[in-house]
mmCIF file of C-alpha atoms in Angstrom:
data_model
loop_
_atom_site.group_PDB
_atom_site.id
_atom_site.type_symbol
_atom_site.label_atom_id
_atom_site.label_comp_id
_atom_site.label_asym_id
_atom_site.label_seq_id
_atom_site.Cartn_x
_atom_site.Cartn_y
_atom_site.Cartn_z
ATOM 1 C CA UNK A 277 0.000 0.000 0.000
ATOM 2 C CA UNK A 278 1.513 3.117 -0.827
ATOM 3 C CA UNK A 279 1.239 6.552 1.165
ATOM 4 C CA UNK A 280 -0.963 7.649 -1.156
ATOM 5 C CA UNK A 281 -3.519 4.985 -0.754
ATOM 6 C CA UNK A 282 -2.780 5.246 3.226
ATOM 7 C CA UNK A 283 -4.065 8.984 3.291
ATOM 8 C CA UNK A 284 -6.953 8.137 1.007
ATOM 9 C CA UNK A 285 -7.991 5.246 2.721
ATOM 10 C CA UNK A 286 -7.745 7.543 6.288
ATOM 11 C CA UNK A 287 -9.388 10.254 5.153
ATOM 12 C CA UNK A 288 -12.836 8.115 4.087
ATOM 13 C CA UNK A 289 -12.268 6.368 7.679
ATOM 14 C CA UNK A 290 -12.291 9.769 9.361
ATOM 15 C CA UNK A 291 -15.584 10.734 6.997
ATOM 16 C CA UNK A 292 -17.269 7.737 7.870
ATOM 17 C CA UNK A 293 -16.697 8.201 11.180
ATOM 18 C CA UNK A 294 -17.857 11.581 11.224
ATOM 19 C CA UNK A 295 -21.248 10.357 9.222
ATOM 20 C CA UNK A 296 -22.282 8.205 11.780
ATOM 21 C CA UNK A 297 -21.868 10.275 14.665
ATOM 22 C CA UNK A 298 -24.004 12.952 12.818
ATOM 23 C CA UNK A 299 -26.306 10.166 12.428
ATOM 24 C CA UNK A 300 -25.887 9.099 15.535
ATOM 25 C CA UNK A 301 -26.877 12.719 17.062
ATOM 26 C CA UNK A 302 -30.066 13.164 14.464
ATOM 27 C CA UNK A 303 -31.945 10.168 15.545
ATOM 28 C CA UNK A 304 -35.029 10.614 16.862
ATOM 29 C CA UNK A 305 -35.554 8.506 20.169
ATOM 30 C CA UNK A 306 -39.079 7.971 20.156
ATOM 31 C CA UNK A 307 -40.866 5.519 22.358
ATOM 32 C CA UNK A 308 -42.165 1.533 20.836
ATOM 33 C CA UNK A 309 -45.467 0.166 21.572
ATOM 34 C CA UNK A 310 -45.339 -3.886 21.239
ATOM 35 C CA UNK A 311 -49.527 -5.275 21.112
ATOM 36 C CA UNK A 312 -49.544 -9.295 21.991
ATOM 37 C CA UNK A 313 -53.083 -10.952 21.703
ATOM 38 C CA UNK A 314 -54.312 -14.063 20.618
ATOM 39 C CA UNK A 315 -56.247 -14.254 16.932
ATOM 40 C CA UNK A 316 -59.362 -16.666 16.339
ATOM 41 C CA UNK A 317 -57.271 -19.608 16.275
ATOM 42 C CA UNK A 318 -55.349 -19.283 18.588
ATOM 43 C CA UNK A 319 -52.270 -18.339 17.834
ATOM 44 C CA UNK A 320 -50.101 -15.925 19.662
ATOM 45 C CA UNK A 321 -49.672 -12.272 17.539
ATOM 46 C CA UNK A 322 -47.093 -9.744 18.539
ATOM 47 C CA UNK A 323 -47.138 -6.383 16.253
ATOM 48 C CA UNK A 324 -46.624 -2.943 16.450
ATOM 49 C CA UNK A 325 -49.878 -2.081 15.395
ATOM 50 C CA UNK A 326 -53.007 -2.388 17.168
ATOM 51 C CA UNK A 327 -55.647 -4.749 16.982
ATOM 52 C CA UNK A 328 -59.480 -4.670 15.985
ATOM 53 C CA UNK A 329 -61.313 -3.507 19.059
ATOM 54 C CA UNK A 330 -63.105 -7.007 19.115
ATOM 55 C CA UNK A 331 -60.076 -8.490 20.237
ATOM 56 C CA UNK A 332 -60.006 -9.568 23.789
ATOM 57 C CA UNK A 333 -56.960 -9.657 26.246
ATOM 58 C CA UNK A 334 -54.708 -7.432 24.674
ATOM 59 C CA UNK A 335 -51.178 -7.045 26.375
ATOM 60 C CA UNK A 336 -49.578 -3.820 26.141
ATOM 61 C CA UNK A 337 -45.935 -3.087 25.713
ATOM 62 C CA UNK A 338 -44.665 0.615 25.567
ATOM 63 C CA UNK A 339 -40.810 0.718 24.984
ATOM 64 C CA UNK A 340 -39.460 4.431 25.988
ATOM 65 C CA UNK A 341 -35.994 5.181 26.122
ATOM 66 C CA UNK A 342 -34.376 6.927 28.901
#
């Protein structure tokens, strides 16, 4: 590798690095709500949206970060 390709491969490091903390600092932190229930059949449904009002015994998850 020559010097050349050292400096060039450092500076894209040091932009990269730069990106993601930017990214890192924009991020929104918003909260997650998590909705487990049981359909017709039975089965066990975890989303992240919620269900039909019919549904019965609906467990609530809310996710907010500190």
């Amino acid at each position: 590798m020559t010097s050349n390709d050292h400096t060039r491969l450092k500076s894209v490091a040091i932009f990269f690095l730069f990106l993601s903390f930017f990214l890192y600092l924009t991020a929104e932190t918003q909260g997650q709500t998590i909705y487990e229930y049981k359909d017709d059949s039975g089965a066990v449904v975890i989303t992240d949206k919620p269900p039909d009002k019919k549904v019965k015994s609906i467990k609530k998850y809310e996710y907010k970060p500190e």
